[in-house]
XYZ file of C-alpha atoms in Angstrom:
560
model
C -17.323 4.303 5.917
C -19.019 7.280 4.318
C -16.576 10.115 3.917
C -19.346 12.617 4.474
C -19.524 11.682 8.182
C -15.988 12.002 9.607
C -17.154 13.984 12.651
C -19.577 11.235 13.569
C -16.860 8.570 13.358
C -14.523 10.626 15.537
C -17.315 11.081 18.074
C -17.905 7.339 18.148
C -14.213 6.663 18.675
C -13.944 9.211 21.488
C -17.178 8.147 23.157
C -16.459 4.424 23.019
C -16.630 2.920 26.507
C -13.470 1.496 27.977
C -13.801 -2.274 27.829
C -10.198 -3.325 28.441
C -7.274 -2.024 30.414
C -4.837 -3.814 28.103
C -4.457 -5.143 24.576
C -2.153 -8.028 23.705
C -0.412 -7.846 20.317
C 1.855 -10.394 18.642
C 3.468 -10.780 15.247
C 5.813 -13.221 13.528
C 8.859 -11.914 11.681
C 12.264 -13.375 10.789
C 11.393 -16.732 12.318
C 10.401 -15.489 15.759
C 7.442 -14.035 17.599
C 7.416 -10.551 19.109
C 4.812 -9.316 21.576
C 3.516 -5.999 22.885
C 1.084 -5.240 25.690
C -0.730 -1.910 25.503
C -2.209 -0.521 28.732
C -4.826 1.999 29.756
C -4.431 2.018 33.516
C -5.406 -0.841 35.772
C -3.168 -3.619 37.001
C -0.321 -4.833 34.828
C -1.448 -7.661 32.528
C 0.071 -11.106 32.757
C 2.974 -11.511 30.324
C 2.627 -14.040 27.519
C 4.696 -15.784 24.883
C 4.233 -18.201 21.993
C 2.934 -20.985 24.210
C -0.168 -18.989 25.061
C -3.408 -20.755 24.149
C -5.866 -18.567 22.222
C -9.301 -19.499 20.860
C -9.470 -20.184 17.155
C -12.881 -18.478 17.215
C -13.911 -17.356 13.714
C -10.338 -17.325 12.385
C -10.966 -20.819 11.001
C -12.897 -19.171 8.146
C -9.725 -17.471 6.934
C -7.943 -20.811 6.528
C -10.903 -22.305 4.656
C -10.990 -19.258 2.356
C -7.258 -19.520 1.548
C -7.472 -23.260 0.925
C -10.545 -22.982 -1.305
C -9.139 -20.054 -3.274
C -5.737 -21.684 -3.759
C -7.168 -25.047 -4.798
C -9.881 -23.821 -7.163
C -12.640 -25.107 -4.882
C -15.994 -23.736 -6.005
C -17.352 -21.162 -3.547
C -20.933 -20.516 -4.682
C -22.819 -17.650 -3.098
C -24.643 -18.515 0.115
C -28.366 -17.754 0.195
C -29.780 -16.854 3.581
C -32.919 -18.734 4.566
C -33.593 -16.843 7.784
C -33.505 -19.882 10.092
C -29.819 -20.086 11.053
C -28.966 -17.514 13.774
C -25.421 -17.328 12.368
C -26.865 -15.724 9.239
C -26.971 -12.442 11.144
C -23.355 -12.083 9.987
C -24.254 -12.966 6.398
C -27.342 -11.432 4.842
C -31.057 -10.867 5.229
C -33.473 -13.693 4.506
C -33.807 -14.203 0.776
C -30.527 -12.401 0.023
C -27.155 -13.900 -0.957
C -23.522 -13.257 -0.069
C -20.305 -13.931 -2.000
C -16.985 -15.225 -0.693
C -15.195 -11.879 -0.207
C -18.049 -10.269 1.711
C -18.527 -13.507 3.661
C -14.915 -13.368 4.839
C -14.995 -9.684 5.789
C -18.364 -10.075 7.578
C -17.434 -13.427 9.174
C -20.290 -15.448 7.658
C -19.782 -18.908 9.143
C -22.401 -20.861 7.139
C -20.701 -19.801 3.893
C -17.403 -21.456 4.856
C -18.780 -24.719 6.184
C -16.322 -27.376 4.902
C -19.302 -29.674 4.353
C -21.060 -27.084 2.175
C -17.916 -26.472 0.125
C -17.265 -30.249 -0.049
C -13.719 -29.946 1.296
C -12.311 -33.432 1.880
C -9.834 -34.225 4.639
C -7.107 -35.845 2.492
C -6.432 -32.966 0.050
C -6.792 -30.490 2.915
C -4.105 -32.310 4.877
C -1.794 -32.557 1.841
C -2.152 -28.835 1.222
C -1.218 -27.789 4.745
C 1.566 -30.368 4.900
C 3.093 -28.737 1.816
C 2.711 -25.281 3.368
C 4.066 -26.171 6.790
C 6.769 -28.559 5.658
C 5.299 -31.252 7.896
C 2.041 -33.043 8.525
C -0.392 -31.039 10.684
C 0.336 -32.718 14.013
C 1.372 -31.650 17.492
C 1.116 -27.873 17.663
C -0.539 -27.881 14.230
C -3.070 -30.632 14.971
C -5.852 -28.067 14.746
C -5.212 -27.887 10.971
C -5.297 -31.636 10.410
C -8.979 -32.014 9.485
C -11.372 -29.318 8.214
C -14.260 -31.035 9.986
C -12.528 -30.433 13.332
C -12.195 -26.668 12.937
C -14.234 -25.208 15.775
C -14.463 -21.738 17.335
C -13.821 -23.018 20.831
C -10.650 -24.867 19.921
C -7.561 -23.533 21.685
C -4.476 -22.993 19.562
C -0.924 -22.080 20.530
C -0.354 -18.499 19.475
C 2.978 -19.195 17.785
C 1.348 -22.068 15.874
C -1.379 -19.745 14.604
C 1.135 -17.124 13.466
C 3.405 -19.707 11.822
C 0.438 -21.135 9.918
C -0.353 -17.638 8.626
C 3.319 -17.182 7.768
C 3.293 -20.388 5.707
C 0.826 -18.928 3.196
C 2.744 -17.384 0.256
C 1.896 -13.967 -1.126
C 0.217 -15.321 -4.269
C -2.119 -17.450 -2.119
C -3.229 -14.637 0.173
C -3.836 -11.947 -2.478
C -7.614 -12.371 -2.650
C -7.982 -12.792 1.113
C -6.031 -9.612 1.796
C -8.116 -7.671 -0.710
C -11.309 -8.843 1.013
C -9.961 -8.116 4.500
C -9.092 -4.517 3.656
C -12.836 -3.916 4.017
C -12.623 -4.542 7.777
C -11.211 -1.075 8.565
C -13.518 0.613 6.050
C -16.994 -0.749 6.699
C -16.507 -3.952 8.709
C -16.100 -4.328 12.455
C -13.198 -1.901 12.314
C -15.252 0.723 10.459
C -13.774 4.172 10.758
C -10.260 3.069 11.712
C -8.728 3.401 8.246
C -7.798 6.876 9.518
C -5.148 5.184 11.655
C -4.240 2.092 9.642
C -4.563 3.175 6.013
C -4.277 -0.081 4.076
C -1.549 -1.626 6.246
C -3.884 -3.948 8.175
C -5.459 -6.963 6.417
C -7.056 -8.956 9.244
C -9.965 -11.271 10.003
C -11.844 -10.237 13.147
C -12.967 -12.622 15.881
C -15.094 -12.442 19.034
C -15.398 -15.237 21.596
C -15.757 -15.750 25.316
C -13.159 -16.220 27.990
C -12.258 -19.851 28.561
C -12.983 -19.765 32.302
C -15.581 -16.983 32.408
C -18.043 -17.495 29.574
C -19.904 -14.296 30.469
C -16.865 -12.207 29.477
C -16.152 -11.493 25.821
C -12.772 -11.284 24.155
C -12.137 -10.059 20.669
C -9.556 -8.882 18.199
C -8.231 -9.913 14.819
C -5.522 -11.875 13.022
C -4.103 -11.837 9.522
C -1.285 -9.897 7.916
C 0.280 -6.502 7.573
C 0.750 -5.148 4.058
C 4.225 -6.711 3.761
C 2.951 -10.172 4.722
C 3.902 -10.062 8.412
C 1.442 -12.300 10.329
C -0.226 -10.475 13.226
C -2.686 -11.226 16.038
C -4.184 -9.003 18.716
C -6.839 -9.440 21.374
C -8.438 -7.839 24.408
C -11.636 -7.718 26.447
C -14.845 -6.953 24.592
C -15.935 -7.846 21.071
C -13.789 -7.128 18.016
C -15.680 -3.902 17.252
C -15.033 -2.655 20.783
C -11.344 -3.493 20.485
C -11.008 -1.522 17.261
C -12.920 1.467 18.657
C -10.897 1.584 21.848
C -7.420 0.739 20.650
C -7.075 1.787 16.985
C -4.800 4.851 17.451
C -2.455 3.169 19.941
C -2.459 -0.132 18.087
C -1.519 1.604 14.833
C 1.345 3.414 16.575
C 2.666 0.185 18.109
C 2.732 -1.948 14.955
C 6.136 -2.886 13.552
C 7.376 -0.845 10.642
C 5.930 -2.331 7.479
C 8.596 -3.345 4.982
C 8.526 -2.999 1.233
C 5.588 -4.879 -0.283
C 4.949 -5.993 -3.832
C 3.628 -3.138 -5.930
C 0.573 -4.608 -7.595
C -0.893 -3.713 -10.930
C 0.672 -2.127 -13.979
C 0.509 1.434 -15.298
C 1.871 2.580 -18.662
C 2.513 6.320 -18.915
C 2.976 8.145 -22.214
C 5.186 11.072 -21.276
C 5.148 14.650 -22.571
C 2.179 14.162 -24.905
C 1.733 17.950 -25.244
C 5.420 18.749 -25.635
C 7.169 17.254 -28.726
C 10.609 15.815 -28.016
C 13.563 16.709 -30.219
C 16.104 14.301 -28.699
C 17.026 12.334 -25.583
C 20.703 12.492 -24.644
C 22.631 10.341 -22.198
C 26.242 10.265 -21.056
C 27.301 8.810 -24.412
C 25.330 11.119 -26.627
C 21.963 10.679 -28.314
C 20.123 7.723 -26.731
C 19.163 4.793 -28.904
C 15.592 3.453 -28.885
C 15.012 0.914 -26.132
C 15.126 0.815 -22.302
C 16.868 3.758 -20.638
C 19.353 3.194 -17.809
C 21.117 6.126 -16.192
C 20.847 9.911 -16.351
C 19.457 11.682 -19.395
C 18.433 15.107 -20.688
C 15.261 15.442 -22.721
C 15.439 18.242 -25.282
C 12.052 19.571 -26.364
C 11.197 21.303 -29.618
C 10.303 24.458 -27.667
C 13.912 24.740 -26.507
C 13.337 23.528 -22.941
C 15.386 20.763 -21.292
C 14.523 18.295 -18.547
C 16.873 16.028 -16.596
C 15.653 12.574 -15.574
C 16.840 9.219 -14.279
C 15.724 5.746 -15.298
C 16.597 2.229 -14.197
C 14.997 0.506 -17.145
C 11.396 1.478 -16.426
C 11.447 4.156 -19.149
C 11.489 3.173 -22.804
C 12.554 5.411 -25.688
C 10.394 4.746 -28.737
C 11.151 6.100 -32.204
C 10.005 4.836 -35.540
C 11.892 5.878 -38.649
C 11.017 9.442 -39.619
C 9.014 10.138 -36.445
C 9.723 12.069 -33.259
C 11.103 10.308 -30.159
C 8.568 9.272 -27.542
C 9.040 8.299 -23.902
C 6.944 5.624 -22.227
C 7.127 4.386 -18.645
C 5.836 1.213 -17.029
C 5.293 1.134 -13.249
C 3.420 -0.538 -10.441
C 0.382 1.429 -9.264
C 2.024 2.694 -6.083
C 5.180 3.801 -7.898
C 2.883 5.658 -10.287
C 0.941 7.318 -7.443
C 4.196 8.302 -5.729
C 5.526 9.878 -8.943
C 2.304 11.875 -9.264
C 2.717 13.039 -5.684
C 6.295 14.119 -6.381
C 5.272 16.014 -9.523
C 1.980 17.542 -8.393
C 2.645 18.236 -4.703
C 4.931 16.981 -1.917
C 5.146 14.271 0.720
C 6.217 16.817 3.343
C 2.592 17.357 4.444
C 1.646 13.763 5.380
C -2.135 14.047 5.830
C -2.583 16.189 2.720
C -0.253 13.843 0.822
C -2.331 10.814 1.853
C -5.462 12.527 0.553
C -3.797 13.433 -2.746
C -2.392 9.916 -3.161
C -5.910 8.482 -2.819
C -7.267 11.092 -5.227
C -4.511 10.289 -7.752
C -5.216 6.559 -7.547
C -8.932 7.250 -8.007
C -8.245 9.509 -10.988
C -6.181 6.734 -12.560
C -9.007 4.239 -12.085
C -11.570 6.599 -13.574
C -9.559 7.828 -16.567
C -7.022 5.207 -17.681
C -7.696 2.770 -20.490
C -6.730 -0.889 -20.149
C -4.240 -2.255 -22.673
C -2.841 -5.805 -22.341
C -3.529 -5.887 -18.628
C -2.032 -2.456 -17.897
C -3.775 0.827 -17.155
C -2.547 3.347 -19.730
C -2.674 7.116 -19.254
C -0.925 10.202 -20.622
C 1.357 12.450 -18.595
C -0.155 15.884 -19.148
C -1.103 19.019 -17.289
C -4.597 18.391 -18.683
C -4.766 15.016 -16.898
C -2.188 13.953 -14.304
C 1.471 14.926 -14.297
C 3.867 12.087 -13.502
C 7.509 12.499 -12.516
C 9.806 10.820 -15.071
C 12.380 10.069 -12.344
C 12.049 7.362 -9.656
C 9.732 8.250 -6.794
C 11.245 9.691 -3.643
C 11.199 7.357 -0.605
C 8.810 9.688 1.249
C 6.295 9.760 -1.610
C 6.504 5.984 -2.093
C 5.876 5.447 1.633
C 2.677 7.528 1.389
C 1.555 5.602 -1.708
C 2.144 2.253 0.006
C 0.358 3.361 3.187
C -2.724 4.184 1.093
C -2.350 1.147 -1.194
C -5.638 0.294 -2.960
C -7.620 3.063 -1.242
C -9.837 5.172 -3.516
C -12.876 7.450 -3.304
C -15.956 5.711 -4.655
C -19.228 7.172 -5.884
C -18.062 10.545 -7.231
C -15.893 11.889 -10.047
C -12.528 12.896 -8.638
C -10.435 15.849 -9.801
C -7.771 17.981 -8.128
C -5.847 21.199 -8.718
C -2.853 22.934 -7.215
C -4.704 25.943 -5.783
C -8.227 26.274 -7.194
C -10.863 24.293 -5.260
C -14.255 23.764 -6.862
C -17.114 21.287 -6.741
C -15.652 17.798 -6.918
C -12.107 19.183 -7.048
C -9.593 19.035 -4.215
C -7.039 21.854 -4.165
C -3.610 20.926 -2.793
C -3.166 24.335 -1.153
C -6.495 23.994 0.679
C -5.709 20.412 1.742
C -2.407 21.600 3.213
C -4.146 24.453 5.062
C -6.717 22.101 6.602
C -4.101 19.481 7.462
C -2.089 22.087 9.357
C -5.238 22.800 11.377
C -5.274 19.167 12.498
C -7.558 17.573 9.907
C -6.911 13.953 8.928
C -6.761 12.713 5.359
C -10.258 11.197 5.454
C -11.670 14.556 6.565
C -9.840 16.285 3.714
C -11.363 13.847 1.241
C -14.831 14.282 2.773
C -14.593 18.053 2.385
C -13.421 17.858 -1.233
C -15.713 15.029 -2.383
C -18.967 15.156 -0.361
C -21.059 12.085 -1.017
C -18.005 9.961 -1.786
C -17.008 6.898 0.192
C -13.575 5.611 1.077
C -13.302 2.270 -0.686
C -10.759 -0.059 -2.271
C -9.573 -0.658 -5.776
C -7.635 -3.886 -6.296
C -4.138 -2.952 -7.433
C -3.607 -6.691 -7.532
C -5.356 -6.917 -10.891
C -7.938 -9.454 -11.984
C -8.969 -12.491 -9.999
C -7.201 -15.670 -10.957
C -9.129 -18.614 -12.383
C -6.214 -20.994 -12.709
C -5.444 -23.012 -15.849
C -4.101 -26.347 -14.589
C -3.100 -27.600 -18.059
C -1.012 -24.493 -18.693
C 0.641 -24.724 -15.282
C 1.481 -28.419 -15.792
C 3.020 -27.747 -19.223
C 5.165 -24.931 -17.834
C 6.294 -27.058 -14.871
C 7.487 -29.777 -17.286
C 9.122 -27.283 -19.635
C 11.142 -25.053 -17.307
C 13.719 -27.741 -16.373
C 14.420 -28.281 -20.101
C 14.949 -24.555 -20.573
C 17.421 -24.033 -17.756
C 20.633 -24.639 -19.716
C 19.605 -21.869 -22.122
C 18.103 -19.475 -19.605
C 21.019 -19.563 -17.185
C 23.229 -18.178 -19.961
C 20.887 -15.241 -20.618
C 21.961 -11.951 -19.025
C 19.485 -10.716 -16.431
C 17.477 -13.940 -16.061
C 16.366 -14.819 -12.528
C 14.077 -17.772 -11.988
C 10.811 -16.631 -10.363
C 10.849 -17.445 -6.623
C 8.021 -19.934 -7.154
C 6.084 -21.314 -10.084
C 3.807 -18.578 -11.443
C 0.052 -18.905 -11.321
C -1.465 -19.077 -14.801
C -4.884 -17.497 -14.950
C -7.667 -17.525 -17.512
C -7.795 -14.340 -19.578
C -11.274 -12.832 -19.774
C -10.439 -10.606 -22.735
C -7.721 -8.697 -24.534
C -4.095 -9.688 -25.064
C -2.164 -12.064 -22.769
C 0.040 -10.403 -20.161
C 2.175 -11.097 -17.096
C 1.483 -9.488 -13.726
C 5.062 -9.314 -12.522
C 4.495 -8.058 -8.986
C 2.122 -10.973 -8.247
C 3.969 -13.638 -10.271
C 0.908 -14.377 -12.433
C 0.323 -14.877 -16.149
C -3.055 -14.202 -17.778
C -3.709 -16.057 -21.024
C -6.020 -18.532 -22.755
C -5.924 -22.340 -22.428
C -3.194 -24.096 -24.399
C -4.398 -25.269 -27.783
C -1.726 -24.449 -30.365
C 2.024 -23.948 -30.687
C 1.444 -20.196 -30.639
C -0.269 -20.547 -27.246
C 2.850 -22.291 -25.920
C 5.056 -19.548 -27.330
C 2.810 -17.003 -25.604
C 3.233 -18.812 -22.286
C 7.018 -18.982 -22.712
C 7.023 -15.296 -23.707
C 5.159 -14.184 -20.567
C 7.287 -16.471 -18.377
C 10.371 -14.696 -19.723
C 8.876 -11.348 -18.727
C 8.738 -12.699 -15.166
C 12.269 -14.106 -15.309
C 13.676 -10.864 -16.759
C 11.545 -8.581 -14.574
C 14.574 -6.829 -13.034
C 16.493 -6.363 -16.296
C 15.969 -3.952 -19.213
C 15.901 -6.873 -21.651
C 12.570 -7.821 -20.134
C 10.995 -4.887 -21.997
C 12.573 -5.763 -25.359
C 9.634 -7.531 -26.990
C 11.587 -8.678 -30.056
C 14.285 -10.293 -27.935
C 11.730 -11.937 -25.631
C 9.732 -13.300 -28.576
C 12.827 -14.783 -30.272
C 13.919 -16.464 -27.049
C 10.397 -17.776 -26.371
C 10.270 -19.456 -29.784
C 13.686 -20.976 -29.164
C 12.519 -22.400 -25.827
C 9.397 -23.968 -27.327
C 11.587 -25.548 -30.036
C 13.643 -27.128 -27.222
C 10.464 -28.884 -26.046
C 9.922 -30.301 -29.539
C 13.519 -31.563 -29.657
C 12.959 -33.393 -26.364
C 10.019 -35.380 -27.721
């Protein structure tokens, strides 16, 4: 969606013909299915429940994508030859398409199990492990990749439970690709209503008994991992055009989701600190927990709170320094709290997207984290935890950025390429939506996505196997360590493309190089400890973590 054309998109939405008098919506949460039926006049639709049979249609591609991504199956680009009519969803003759675009655009030839050389036996083992049973009965449609077919009917509760069986780490890449659907896919223009809360694969098929009538919709997840499905008369594009506002209003409240990425903030770079005082006097270097007062050399004071995310740094003979480490959305929310307010929702959404874009364009990357200074010359960041209202805005706009232009903003002075908060508030109060505010401030820009989830994961099987064998030997030591919590599932270990190894705590992933030396094993143990101590201040104490990592690796040597 080009931000420069909001009026056109609104006109399309308002002028869209009415294809369906009702839209069926279902989601799976807390072990049960809930349904909604939205109506626009006409006779009351027939009620439905989990036993309803729905066509698999093009949703089969989503399951192939997840399987291939999770099992390191090669997914080479597909080159369009111009002879297959299905390539209309892929690319022009002579062009190629990659796996993310293929999923968002529903390119069937790309995901052919035969092309990707997906064998039945490992496929079945994978879904058996996910579902806790062999794919049989209600899950028979998942038993063999060769039997996936658009016309196959699937029980709706079976479809939602299969989506629910896919853990967060396994759906990260799929969700990132599917965010494109509401930006420039078949749901183009509907990000106004959904933000980044909807991560779904579209489908269009024909009615089982009346093949001349089309049905369409989408299935996938909400931002918190809730599986969702919806469908109505007409193709998927028609469904989005007709139902987007009402569908968005009827969705269940999205719960707290993992905050992807990592941002390191160097606080008060332009204002030297004299001392940081807590309830017990001058704070010692290390993680801060509780309420503090920062005393500046200019005589000013600032109160703040920290739950371990702020670190006091001070080398002998130097001034104290404060550094924070946050997820991207916590960072964006703190900027919103410091620079503006969440009390003007549409203006706040626009500023949150601008702040995330500014971070992308101006931060430097250090050990897997984006690093930026807190400064009135760059972006001011609240040193206290984000307010719930600001965090809700940041999560609703998760991963959304403005692409194609340099983004700046100011409190009350608009200029070319600069959004002024005061002007955004004025326009929002006149009924403008956040995408219109962005279009006015950054003409020529496009609403796009920036993966807060970090780098793609090319998994290191040898590293994962070594860690799986080692963790049981470490338990007697780790269970005695204050603050240690075993990660909910074995972390993914991903190949590092450059820089220093790091752990991506919100996604339970470790980025490093293949194991070759004892120091590599210590590195892996070190980053695993960061995951296990992610909720405790000791997880930021590098000296403590390094000592414990070396002790754990020595335990492995003793066991030989």
